XYZ file of N, CA and C in Angstrom:
798
model
N 18.018 1.886 -4.932
C 17.353 0.865 -4.114
C 17.151 1.404 -2.703
N 15.931 1.200 -2.165
C 15.641 1.783 -0.868
C 16.527 1.200 0.223
N 16.955 2.066 1.103
C 17.823 1.619 2.191
C 17.804 2.666 3.291
N 17.882 2.218 4.516
C 17.971 3.133 5.634
C 18.998 2.592 6.611
N 19.886 3.432 7.098
C 20.908 2.987 8.047
C 20.360 3.057 9.465
N 20.095 1.886 10.025
C 19.695 1.814 11.425
C 20.939 1.973 12.299
N 20.724 2.058 13.589
C 21.872 2.195 14.477
C 22.718 0.928 14.464
N 22.109 -0.213 14.136
C 22.864 -1.463 14.151
C 23.264 -1.942 12.758
N 22.446 -1.666 11.749
C 22.701 -2.315 10.467
C 21.970 -1.617 9.338
N 22.482 -1.750 8.116
C 21.749 -1.246 6.964
C 20.684 -2.251 6.544
N 19.444 -1.947 6.849
C 18.323 -2.782 6.449
C 17.506 -2.036 5.398
N 16.723 -2.761 4.632
C 15.946 -2.157 3.564
C 14.613 -1.647 4.107
N 14.323 -0.398 3.791
C 13.053 0.219 4.186
C 12.281 0.514 2.915
N 11.065 -0.002 2.766
C 10.307 0.243 1.541
C 10.129 1.727 1.233
N 10.336 2.063 -0.011
C 10.067 3.410 -0.510
C 8.710 3.343 -1.209
N 7.663 3.532 -0.426
C 6.303 3.414 -0.954
C 5.388 4.337 -0.163
N 4.255 4.736 -0.714
C 3.374 5.720 -0.059
C 2.392 5.072 0.907
N 2.889 4.229 1.793
C 2.016 3.599 2.783
C 1.615 4.626 3.843
N 0.448 4.450 4.479
C 0.043 5.339 5.566
C 1.082 5.375 6.678
N 1.084 6.456 7.449
C 2.133 6.693 8.440
C 2.216 5.604 9.495
N 1.090 4.994 9.852
C 1.140 3.995 10.919
C 1.586 2.624 10.431
N 1.778 2.475 9.121
C 2.263 1.218 8.568
C 3.782 1.266 8.484
N 4.440 0.356 9.156
C 5.895 0.292 9.164
C 6.353 -1.022 8.546
N 7.483 -0.983 7.865
C 7.964 -2.197 7.205
C 9.456 -2.123 7.010
N 10.087 -3.291 6.927
C 11.507 -3.373 6.599
C 11.838 -4.790 6.173
N 13.016 -4.923 5.590
C 13.576 -6.244 5.307
C 15.010 -6.242 5.807
N 15.351 -7.195 6.653
C 16.703 -7.266 7.178
C 17.675 -7.706 6.082
N 18.948 -7.554 6.355
C 20.019 -8.064 5.515
C 20.858 -9.013 6.367
N 22.055 -9.351 5.895
C 22.930 -10.197 6.703
C 23.485 -9.456 7.914
N 23.499 -8.143 7.866
C 24.235 -7.339 8.837
C 23.464 -7.105 10.124
N 24.220 -6.986 11.228
C 23.648 -6.526 12.471
C 23.446 -7.561 13.552
N 23.833 -8.808 13.318
C 23.582 -9.842 14.304
C 24.835 -10.436 14.912
N 24.670 -11.604 15.567
C 25.769 -12.196 16.322
C 26.143 -13.596 15.840
N 25.488 -14.123 14.807
C 25.787 -15.479 14.348
C 27.167 -15.561 13.716
N 27.806 -16.695 13.888
C 29.123 -16.935 13.303
C 28.974 -17.516 11.891
N 30.048 -17.439 11.081
C 30.017 -18.033 9.740
C 29.638 -19.514 9.819
N 28.888 -20.011 8.831
C 28.450 -19.335 7.601
C 27.148 -18.572 7.744
N 26.669 -18.396 8.979
C 25.385 -17.742 9.209
C 25.533 -16.246 9.503
N 26.713 -15.761 9.358
C 26.983 -14.381 9.744
C 26.157 -13.401 8.927
N 25.528 -12.414 9.596
C 25.579 -12.273 11.044
C 24.157 -12.287 11.624
N 23.199 -11.735 10.892
C 21.840 -11.643 11.425
C 20.965 -12.759 10.858
N 21.297 -13.994 11.205
C 20.447 -15.112 10.806
C 19.261 -15.194 11.752
N 18.044 -15.224 11.177
C 16.824 -15.260 11.972
C 16.111 -16.608 11.900
N 16.728 -17.581 11.211
C 16.109 -18.889 11.066
C 16.616 -19.895 12.080
N 15.704 -20.516 12.806
C 16.068 -21.537 13.788
C 16.246 -22.916 13.165
N 15.842 -23.075 11.926
C 15.765 -24.391 11.298
C 16.915 -24.679 10.343
N 17.978 -23.857 10.367
C 19.027 -23.990 9.348
C 20.360 -24.477 9.914
N 20.394 -24.870 11.181
C 21.613 -25.415 11.767
C 22.446 -24.455 12.572
N 22.005 -23.223 12.695
C 22.741 -22.224 13.469
C 22.542 -22.475 14.965
N 23.425 -21.903 15.770
C 23.316 -21.981 17.223
C 22.028 -21.297 17.678
N 21.194 -22.025 18.414
C 19.883 -21.508 18.806
C 19.994 -20.248 19.653
N 21.023 -20.169 20.493
C 21.192 -18.983 21.338
C 21.508 -17.757 20.495
N 22.297 -17.929 19.439
C 22.619 -16.817 18.549
C 21.378 -16.348 17.801
N 20.568 -17.308 17.343
C 19.338 -16.931 16.631
C 18.390 -16.195 17.568
N 18.281 -16.681 18.783
C 17.420 -16.026 19.762
C 17.876 -14.592 20.015
N 19.182 -14.396 20.099
C 19.716 -13.045 20.289
C 19.413 -12.182 19.070
N 19.572 -12.736 17.886
C 19.274 -11.988 16.672
C 17.807 -11.568 16.615
N 16.942 -12.491 16.992
C 15.517 -12.173 16.987
C 15.190 -11.085 18.012
N 15.871 -11.117 19.124
C 15.676 -10.074 20.133
C 16.146 -8.713 19.616
N 17.256 -8.710 18.877
C 17.755 -7.469 18.291
C 16.744 -6.880 17.309
N 16.135 -7.745 16.491
C 15.139 -7.274 15.542
C 13.918 -6.721 16.264
N 13.428 -7.453 17.245
C 12.249 -6.999 17.973
C 12.498 -5.672 18.669
N 13.684 -5.523 19.236
C 14.037 -4.265 19.896
C 14.093 -3.115 18.895
N 14.608 -3.386 17.704
C 14.751 -2.338 16.695
C 13.405 -1.866 16.174
N 12.451 -2.782 15.979
C 11.171 -2.382 15.391
C 10.106 -2.080 16.437
N 10.393 -2.401 17.696
C 9.465 -2.132 18.797
C 8.102 -2.774 18.560
N 8.117 -3.913 17.926
C 6.941 -4.754 17.730
C 7.411 -6.201 17.743
N 6.489 -7.124 17.955
C 6.880 -8.526 18.059
C 6.705 -9.253 16.730
N 7.812 -9.681 16.119
C 7.678 -10.489 14.918
C 7.075 -11.852 15.252
N 6.166 -12.317 14.418
C 5.609 -13.662 14.554
C 6.149 -14.489 13.394
N 6.927 -15.515 13.729
C 7.597 -16.346 12.726
C 6.734 -17.560 12.385
N 6.494 -17.762 11.114
C 5.700 -18.883 10.640
C 6.583 -20.089 10.357
N 5.976 -21.256 10.288
C 6.631 -22.436 9.749
C 6.235 -22.501 8.273
N 7.096 -22.009 7.408
C 6.767 -21.840 5.994
C 6.941 -23.157 5.238
N 5.925 -23.510 4.440
C 5.907 -24.820 3.791
C 5.695 -24.718 2.279
N 5.899 -23.523 1.709
C 5.702 -23.294 0.273
C 4.264 -23.578 -0.148
N 3.336 -23.205 0.721
C 1.929 -23.398 0.447
C 1.187 -22.079 0.298
N -0.120 -22.099 0.611
C -0.956 -20.914 0.413
C -1.774 -20.550 1.652
N -1.502 -21.198 2.771
C -2.261 -20.928 3.991
C -1.928 -19.537 4.530
N -2.955 -18.814 5.000
C -2.783 -17.475 5.562
C -3.174 -17.510 7.033
N -2.283 -17.089 7.909
C -2.559 -17.037 9.347
C -2.990 -15.627 9.734
N -4.067 -15.531 10.492
C -4.523 -14.241 11.022
C -3.907 -14.074 12.403
N -3.101 -13.026 12.556
C -2.329 -12.838 13.791
C -2.999 -11.869 14.750
N -2.790 -12.128 16.031
C -3.227 -11.230 17.093
C -2.127 -11.188 18.144
N -2.369 -10.446 19.199
C -1.382 -10.372 20.276
C -1.204 -11.699 20.997
N -2.112 -12.647 20.759
C -2.009 -13.964 21.385
C -1.311 -14.977 20.492
N -0.951 -14.587 19.273
C -0.349 -15.526 18.323
C 1.041 -15.956 18.779
N 1.380 -17.196 18.460
C 2.689 -17.745 18.799
C 3.423 -18.099 17.514
N 4.720 -18.298 17.625
C 5.531 -18.700 16.480
C 5.217 -20.148 16.082
N 5.535 -20.466 14.816
C 5.514 -21.856 14.389
C 4.266 -22.333 13.694
N 3.287 -21.451 13.457
C 2.085 -21.863 12.735
C 2.468 -22.201 11.297
N 1.965 -23.322 10.780
C 2.265 -23.724 9.403
C 1.455 -22.872 8.439
N 2.112 -21.920 7.807
C 1.466 -21.002 6.865
C 2.561 -20.297 6.083
N 2.180 -19.734 4.945
C 3.138 -18.983 4.139
C 2.748 -17.530 3.966
N 1.753 -17.094 4.708
C 1.372 -15.685 4.730
C 0.682 -15.407 6.052
N 0.667 -14.151 6.440
C -0.034 -13.762 7.654
C -0.570 -12.360 7.480
N -1.583 -12.034 8.263
C -2.134 -10.681 8.261
C -2.516 -10.303 9.678
N -2.611 -9.013 9.916
C -2.992 -8.532 11.239
C -3.650 -7.164 11.141
N -4.616 -6.946 12.014
C -5.232 -5.628 12.176
C -4.865 -5.021 13.518
N -4.020 -5.712 14.284
C -3.642 -5.251 15.618
C -2.244 -4.633 15.600
N -2.086 -3.543 16.338
C -0.788 -2.884 16.424
C 0.175 -3.714 17.260
N 1.463 -3.586 16.957
C 2.494 -4.222 17.754
C 2.822 -5.645 17.375
N 2.167 -6.181 16.339
C 2.423 -7.539 15.861
C 2.956 -7.441 14.437
N 4.146 -7.977 14.193
C 4.762 -7.866 12.873
C 4.555 -9.140 12.067
N 3.825 -9.025 10.966
C 3.747 -10.122 10.000
C 5.144 -10.304 9.421
N 5.681 -11.511 9.509
C 7.099 -11.744 9.241
C 7.279 -12.873 8.244
N 8.069 -12.608 7.204
C 8.365 -13.584 6.159
C 9.871 -13.825 6.166
N 10.291 -15.078 6.338
C 11.720 -15.394 6.272
C 12.086 -15.864 4.869
N 13.207 -15.356 4.370
C 13.618 -15.663 3.001
C 15.129 -15.816 2.898
N 15.538 -16.568 1.859
C 16.953 -16.648 1.499
C 17.062 -16.952 0.005
N 16.112 -16.514 -0.770
C 16.008 -16.575 -2.233
C 14.571 -16.384 -2.665
N 13.603 -16.913 -1.879
C 12.200 -16.703 -2.204
C 11.852 -15.224 -2.050
N 10.707 -14.848 -2.609
C 10.299 -13.446 -2.648
C 9.379 -13.105 -1.482
N 9.733 -12.104 -0.659
C 8.787 -11.610 0.342
C 7.914 -10.512 -0.263
N 6.614 -10.612 -0.033
C 5.671 -9.600 -0.515
C 4.955 -9.019 0.692
N 5.103 -7.711 0.898
C 4.448 -7.018 2.000
C 3.294 -6.194 1.441
N 2.162 -6.197 2.160
C 0.957 -5.554 1.653
C 0.241 -4.773 2.743
N -0.413 -3.696 2.329
C -1.301 -2.952 3.211
C -2.372 -2.319 2.340
N -3.246 -1.511 2.954
C -4.248 -0.794 2.176
C -4.098 0.705 2.391
N -4.827 1.478 1.595
C -4.683 2.938 1.648
C -5.025 3.492 3.024
N -5.990 2.881 3.693
C -6.392 3.362 5.012
C -5.367 3.016 6.082
N -4.621 1.959 5.882
C -3.607 1.569 6.846
C -4.156 0.931 8.093
N -5.218 0.150 7.944
C -5.787 -0.533 9.112
C -5.546 -2.032 9.077
N -4.698 -2.469 8.138
C -4.400 -3.885 7.996
C -3.066 -4.046 7.292
N -2.288 -5.045 7.724
C -1.011 -5.354 7.070
C -0.929 -6.853 6.829
N -0.129 -7.247 5.827
C 0.035 -8.666 5.525
C 1.392 -8.895 4.897
N 1.882 -10.108 5.045
C 3.144 -10.499 4.428
C 3.009 -11.885 3.851
N 3.578 -12.109 2.663
C 3.479 -13.412 2.000
C 4.853 -13.891 1.564
N 5.070 -15.204 1.726
C 6.296 -15.875 1.312
C 6.035 -16.485 -0.062
N 6.633 -15.898 -1.111
C 6.307 -16.265 -2.488
C 7.504 -16.896 -3.189
N 7.778 -18.149 -2.876
C 8.629 -18.936 -3.736
C 7.819 -19.339 -4.954
N 8.422 -20.011 -5.920
C 7.651 -20.293 -7.129
C 6.499 -21.246 -6.847
N 6.668 -22.188 -5.921
C 5.583 -23.132 -5.641
C 4.382 -22.428 -5.026
N 4.629 -21.584 -4.025
C 3.541 -20.853 -3.408
C 2.917 -19.849 -4.352
N 3.736 -19.219 -5.164
C 3.232 -18.242 -6.127
C 2.340 -18.922 -7.153
N 2.758 -20.089 -7.640
C 1.975 -20.827 -8.628
C 0.687 -21.366 -8.032
N 0.787 -22.017 -6.859
C -0.384 -22.589 -6.229
C -0.984 -23.702 -7.060
N -2.292 -23.813 -7.001
C -3.027 -24.827 -7.758
C -4.223 -24.190 -8.440
N -4.438 -24.570 -9.689
C -5.589 -24.045 -10.424
C -5.578 -22.543 -10.574
N -4.379 -21.959 -10.663
C -4.279 -20.517 -10.838
C -4.444 -19.717 -9.569
N -4.505 -20.381 -8.424
C -4.664 -19.689 -7.147
C -3.512 -20.053 -6.227
N -2.664 -19.067 -5.922
C -1.503 -19.281 -5.083
C -1.553 -18.441 -3.830
N -0.383 -18.221 -3.244
C -0.326 -17.535 -1.957
C -0.760 -16.072 -2.060
N -0.511 -15.421 -3.189
C -0.942 -14.022 -3.304
C -2.459 -13.929 -3.426
N -3.064 -14.830 -4.180
C -4.524 -14.851 -4.267
C -5.137 -15.111 -2.897
N -4.563 -16.056 -2.159
C -5.079 -16.375 -0.832
C -4.930 -15.191 0.116
N -3.803 -14.502 0.034
C -3.574 -13.359 0.925
C -4.522 -12.214 0.614
N -4.719 -11.909 -0.653
C -5.659 -10.834 -1.026
C -7.071 -11.186 -0.597
N -7.452 -12.450 -0.740
C -8.787 -12.860 -0.306
C -8.940 -12.706 1.204
N -7.914 -13.078 1.962
C -7.971 -12.954 3.421
C -8.011 -11.491 3.838
N -7.272 -10.632 3.136
C -7.308 -9.208 3.443
C -8.698 -8.639 3.184
N -9.315 -9.040 2.080
C -10.658 -8.573 1.778
C -11.677 -9.027 2.794
N -11.488 -10.227 3.328
C -12.399 -10.734 4.352
C -12.200 -10.030 5.689
N -10.992 -9.557 5.935
C -10.673 -8.930 7.223
C -11.057 -7.463 7.281
N -11.117 -6.791 6.125
C -11.404 -5.355 6.104
C -12.221 -5.023 4.862
N -13.357 -4.375 5.070
C -14.244 -4.056 3.953
C -13.607 -3.090 2.971
N -12.663 -2.274 3.470
C -12.018 -1.282 2.606
C -10.679 -1.804 2.095
N -10.596 -3.099 1.834
C -9.349 -3.708 1.394
C -9.529 -4.410 0.047
N -10.337 -3.823 -0.833
C -10.439 -4.317 -2.194
C -9.096 -4.137 -2.882
N -8.860 -4.914 -3.945
C -7.544 -4.910 -4.597
C -7.102 -3.511 -5.017
N -8.034 -2.676 -5.440
C -7.675 -1.322 -5.855
C -7.183 -0.438 -4.732
N -7.419 -0.876 -3.496
C -6.967 -0.119 -2.321
C -5.650 -0.653 -1.767
N -5.117 -1.711 -2.355
C -3.950 -2.396 -1.807
C -2.650 -1.826 -2.370
N -1.646 -1.712 -1.512
C -0.283 -1.391 -1.898
C 0.573 -2.622 -1.633
N 1.484 -2.929 -2.535
C 2.360 -4.089 -2.379
C 3.814 -3.669 -2.547
N 4.678 -4.257 -1.738
C 6.127 -4.046 -1.851
C 6.795 -5.397 -1.967
N 7.640 -5.532 -2.988
C 8.374 -6.766 -3.216
C 9.802 -6.601 -2.702
N 10.237 -7.516 -1.871
C 11.576 -7.458 -1.303
C 12.592 -8.192 -2.162
N 13.808 -8.347 -1.669
C 14.869 -9.024 -2.426
C 14.592 -10.511 -2.584
N 15.028 -11.059 -3.703
C 14.891 -12.495 -3.963
C 15.914 -12.876 -5.024
N 15.997 -14.135 -5.347
C 16.877 -14.551 -6.436
C 16.398 -13.899 -7.730
N 17.338 -13.322 -8.476
C 16.973 -12.503 -9.611
C 16.772 -13.273 -10.903
N 16.206 -12.610 -11.913
C 15.916 -13.267 -13.198
C 17.152 -13.697 -13.971
N 18.321 -13.216 -13.606
C 19.544 -13.671 -14.244
C 20.179 -14.854 -13.550
N 19.563 -15.329 -12.452
C 20.171 -16.385 -11.637
C 19.232 -17.527 -11.301
N 17.926 -17.343 -11.495
C 16.948 -18.322 -11.025
C 16.660 -19.356 -12.114
N 17.423 -20.444 -12.089
C 17.264 -21.501 -13.078
C 16.179 -22.479 -12.644
N 15.246 -22.768 -13.564
C 14.175 -23.717 -13.284
C 14.029 -24.679 -14.464
N 13.311 -25.760 -14.223
C 13.070 -26.734 -15.268
C 11.908 -26.335 -16.160
N 11.760 -27.002 -17.297
C 10.684 -26.666 -18.240
C 9.298 -26.877 -17.657
N 9.167 -27.765 -16.671
C 7.858 -28.010 -16.076
C 7.356 -26.804 -15.287
N 8.299 -26.032 -14.704
C 7.905 -24.829 -13.963
C 7.362 -23.783 -14.935
N 8.097 -23.565 -16.010
C 7.626 -22.615 -17.026
C 6.264 -23.037 -17.566
N 6.113 -24.305 -17.893
C 4.868 -24.796 -18.471
C 3.693 -24.568 -17.525
N 3.904 -24.759 -16.237
C 2.826 -24.588 -15.269
C 2.375 -23.136 -15.188
N 3.319 -22.203 -15.180
C 2.953 -20.786 -15.127
C 2.275 -20.345 -16.421
N 2.798 -20.769 -17.550
C 2.247 -20.360 -18.837
C 0.853 -20.946 -19.042
N 0.622 -22.156 -18.527
C -0.700 -22.761 -18.638
C -1.749 -21.925 -17.914
N -1.351 -21.272 -16.839
C -2.265 -20.421 -16.087
C -2.454 -19.059 -16.735
N -1.366 -18.509 -17.316
C -1.410 -17.175 -17.932
C -0.342 -17.119 -19.007
N -0.769 -17.029 -20.262
C 0.199 -17.044 -21.361
C 1.183 -15.881 -21.266
N 0.780 -14.788 -20.629
C 1.675 -13.634 -20.485
C 2.923 -13.985 -19.690
N 2.856 -15.050 -18.896
C 4.015 -15.466 -18.097
C 5.162 -15.939 -18.971
N 4.902 -16.311 -20.211
C 5.970 -16.807 -21.086
C 7.067 -15.769 -21.288
N 6.713 -14.489 -21.218
C 7.695 -13.423 -21.397
C 8.633 -13.302 -20.209
N 8.327 -13.999 -19.119
C 9.109 -13.892 -17.892
C 10.038 -15.084 -17.691
N 10.222 -15.866 -18.751
C 11.165 -16.975 -18.758
C 12.099 -16.820 -19.953
N 13.405 -16.998 -19.720
C 14.402 -16.918 -20.791
C 15.082 -18.270 -20.931
N 15.203 -18.734 -22.161
C 15.851 -20.026 -22.405
C 17.274 -20.003 -21.881
N 17.679 -21.127 -21.274
C 18.991 -21.227 -20.650
C 19.634 -22.546 -21.089
N 20.773 -22.861 -20.556
C 21.538 -24.035 -20.981
C 20.828 -25.340 -20.635
N 21.027 -26.322 -21.486
C 20.590 -27.706 -21.243
C 19.094 -27.818 -20.966
N 18.315 -27.083 -21.712
C 16.875 -27.182 -21.589
C 16.279 -26.487 -20.381
N 17.080 -25.783 -19.625
C 16.599 -25.059 -18.459
C 16.115 -23.666 -18.866
N 15.453 -23.013 -17.919
C 14.955 -21.657 -18.136
C 15.351 -20.776 -16.966
N 15.529 -19.492 -17.229
C 15.723 -18.504 -16.174
C 14.389 -17.812 -15.929
N 13.942 -17.834 -14.677
C 12.633 -17.299 -14.329
C 12.758 -15.958 -13.614
N 11.855 -15.057 -13.947
C 11.783 -13.730 -13.328
C 10.736 -13.801 -12.217
N 11.181 -14.156 -11.014
C 10.259 -14.351 -9.898
C 9.510 -13.070 -9.526
N 10.202 -11.911 -9.371
C 9.437 -10.697 -9.065
C 8.505 -10.310 -10.206
N 8.913 -10.576 -11.445
C 8.032 -10.294 -12.569
C 6.776 -11.146 -12.531
N 6.920 -12.423 -12.166
C 5.761 -13.302 -12.047
C 4.825 -12.840 -10.932
N 5.398 -12.355 -9.825
C 4.576 -11.841 -8.734
C 3.833 -10.577 -9.169
N 4.506 -9.702 -9.886
C 3.845 -8.495 -10.393
C 2.709 -8.857 -11.336
N 2.917 -9.862 -12.176
C 1.879 -10.303 -13.098
C 0.662 -10.807 -12.334
N 0.889 -11.612 -11.309
C -0.207 -12.137 -10.493
C -0.957 -11.005 -9.783
N -0.203 -10.085 -9.192
C -0.840 -8.977 -8.473
C -1.669 -8.109 -9.416
N -1.128 -7.817 -10.588
C -1.858 -6.999 -11.565
C -3.145 -7.698 -11.995
N -3.074 -9.027 -12.180
C -4.263 -9.783 -12.569
C -5.333 -9.738 -11.476
N -4.907 -9.568 -10.237
C -5.835 -9.468 -9.111
C -6.411 -8.070 -8.949
N -5.872 -7.109 -9.692
C -6.352 -5.742 -9.607
C -5.498 -4.823 -8.767
N -4.329 -5.319 -8.309
C -3.416 -4.480 -7.527
C -2.574 -3.659 -8.499
N -2.702 -2.354 -8.434
C -2.020 -1.463 -9.368
C -0.794 -0.798 -8.763
N -0.754 -0.689 -7.464
C 0.333 0.047 -6.796
C 1.331 -0.966 -6.231
N 2.353 -1.263 -7.043
C 3.348 -2.275 -6.713
C 4.722 -1.620 -6.690
N 5.463 -1.802 -5.621
C 6.736 -1.116 -5.418
C 7.838 -2.133 -5.104
N 9.068 -1.649 -5.036
C 10.172 -2.505 -4.631
C 10.832 -3.221 -5.788
N 11.165 -4.475 -5.580
C 11.990 -5.285 -6.474
C 11.529 -5.212 -7.934
N 12.400 -4.663 -8.785
C 12.087 -4.537 -10.207
C 12.879 -5.532 -11.056
N 13.521 -6.502 -10.408
C 14.256 -7.526 -11.127
C 15.681 -7.158 -11.483
N 16.144 -5.989 -11.076
C 17.522 -5.608 -11.359
C 18.472 -6.291 -10.374
N 19.761 -6.270 -10.717
C 20.737 -7.082 -10.002
C 20.885 -6.691 -8.531
N 20.657 -5.435 -8.195
C 20.799 -5.007 -6.803
C 19.848 -5.745 -5.863
N 18.742 -6.241 -6.404
C 17.756 -6.932 -5.588
C 18.017 -8.435 -5.494
N 19.004 -8.939 -6.218
C 19.211 -10.384 -6.330
C 19.973 -10.932 -5.125
N 19.357 -11.850 -4.411
C 19.990 -12.426 -3.228
C 21.232 -13.228 -3.602
N 21.174 -13.979 -4.691
C 22.309 -14.815 -5.078
C 23.502 -13.981 -5.514
N 23.261 -12.843 -6.143
C 24.334 -12.034 -6.738
C 24.993 -11.066 -5.766
N 24.475 -10.961 -4.542
C 24.994 -9.987 -3.578
C 25.319 -10.673 -2.249
N 26.397 -11.463 -2.226
C 26.699 -12.287 -1.037
C 27.047 -11.488 0.210
N 27.544 -10.271 0.056
C 27.875 -9.480 1.242
C 26.636 -8.938 1.927
N 25.557 -8.820 1.172
C 24.344 -8.201 1.717
C 23.255 -9.204 2.063
N 23.096 -10.226 1.228
C 21.950 -11.116 1.358
C 22.359 -12.576 1.570
N 21.553 -13.300 2.339
C 21.649 -14.755 2.379
C 21.077 -15.320 1.084
N 21.605 -16.473 0.660
C 21.068 -17.174 -0.507
C 21.269 -18.666 -0.306
N 20.171 -19.398 -0.210
C 20.258 -20.850 -0.048
C 20.802 -21.502 -1.318
N 20.370 -21.024 -2.464
C 20.825 -21.641 -3.704
C 22.320 -21.410 -3.921
N 22.824 -20.293 -3.502
C 24.252 -19.999 -3.654
C 25.092 -20.769 -2.651
N 24.669 -20.788 -1.394
C 25.513 -21.298 -0.315
C 25.079 -22.647 0.253
N 23.848 -23.047 -0.010
C 23.270 -24.274 0.551
C 23.124 -24.208 2.064
N 24.209 -23.956 2.772
C 24.111 -23.698 4.210
C 24.025 -22.194 4.382
N 22.860 -21.713 4.757
C 22.615 -20.270 4.706
C 21.669 -19.848 5.810
N 21.821 -18.612 6.246
C 20.895 -18.024 7.193
C 19.622 -17.563 6.498
N 18.760 -16.905 7.263
C 17.512 -16.379 6.733
C 17.337 -14.924 7.132
N 16.865 -14.136 6.173
C 16.500 -12.746 6.430
C 15.010 -12.699 6.753
N 14.538 -11.550 7.211
C 13.118 -11.398 7.522
C 12.593 -10.094 6.954
N 11.450 -10.184 6.279
C 10.700 -9.007 5.872
C 9.523 -8.872 6.828
N 9.385 -7.703 7.430
C 8.366 -7.490 8.460
C 7.489 -6.300 8.107
N 6.221 -6.390 8.431
C 5.298 -5.268 8.285
C 4.365 -5.267 9.493
N 4.137 -4.065 10.048
C 3.355 -3.985 11.275
C 2.680 -2.619 11.377
N 1.703 -2.525 12.257
C 1.006 -1.280 12.539
C 1.599 -0.658 13.796
N 1.959 0.605 13.693
C 2.567 1.330 14.811
C 1.460 2.040 15.588
N 1.288 1.660 16.839
C 0.214 2.238 17.640
C 0.458 3.707 17.987
N 1.704 4.148 17.869
C 2.040 5.524 18.239
C 1.830 6.514 17.084
N 1.805 6.002 15.847
C 1.667 6.886 14.683
C 0.190 7.145 14.386
N -0.080 8.301 13.834
C -1.442 8.670 13.460
C -1.545 8.805 11.949
């Protein structure tokens, strides 16, 4: 599993063939100042943590990546925000994209799947928050479809065949229990999704969230998909020392997956 030891903390660095000016990472619990149960690098202001601690954590992240993360107000929807140097935090959206250097598209997670995207040319980056609701969307169109469409509108050389995607940590297929209505909704859109649900106790199902995201991306024409393969190392619920998990802890911090363009790289 990809990992790089920063001076402050072990954060995940995508192992993917993105252009040199495209930078990305996903934080873990480590490296911040929040006290239990938010220890230590909680980046969410909306989860009950001390606001001063969260502000310090966000400053630590910004200092480490030398770009400004833009935090969305995520609502499990499909809205895509186009970011610039004038963008502010708090826009209601579940994905963002940018063509400007120094602005980090930022996805906060604590079980949902972060999806980071760029193109072969490296002139655009995007990040999507893919919980099952956003991934499913309506009428077969969810947050990944919306993000790919926005990327195509923003850059002529951003057709699906030119896109690279990296899937970050999320609740794994051995831990993500859902009701039969969730399975039925995904299967109604694509029968191939049935293979990504396993029967579980009391009429419940275990869902493979990264597998469902890979299925959606492949259907869109994205062939170069990296990162989370559904194994236990990527599971937020199963790795309490490394990852926050809302489903495991209920009171939980938030990690951030960030992708940005580095103005200094060529």
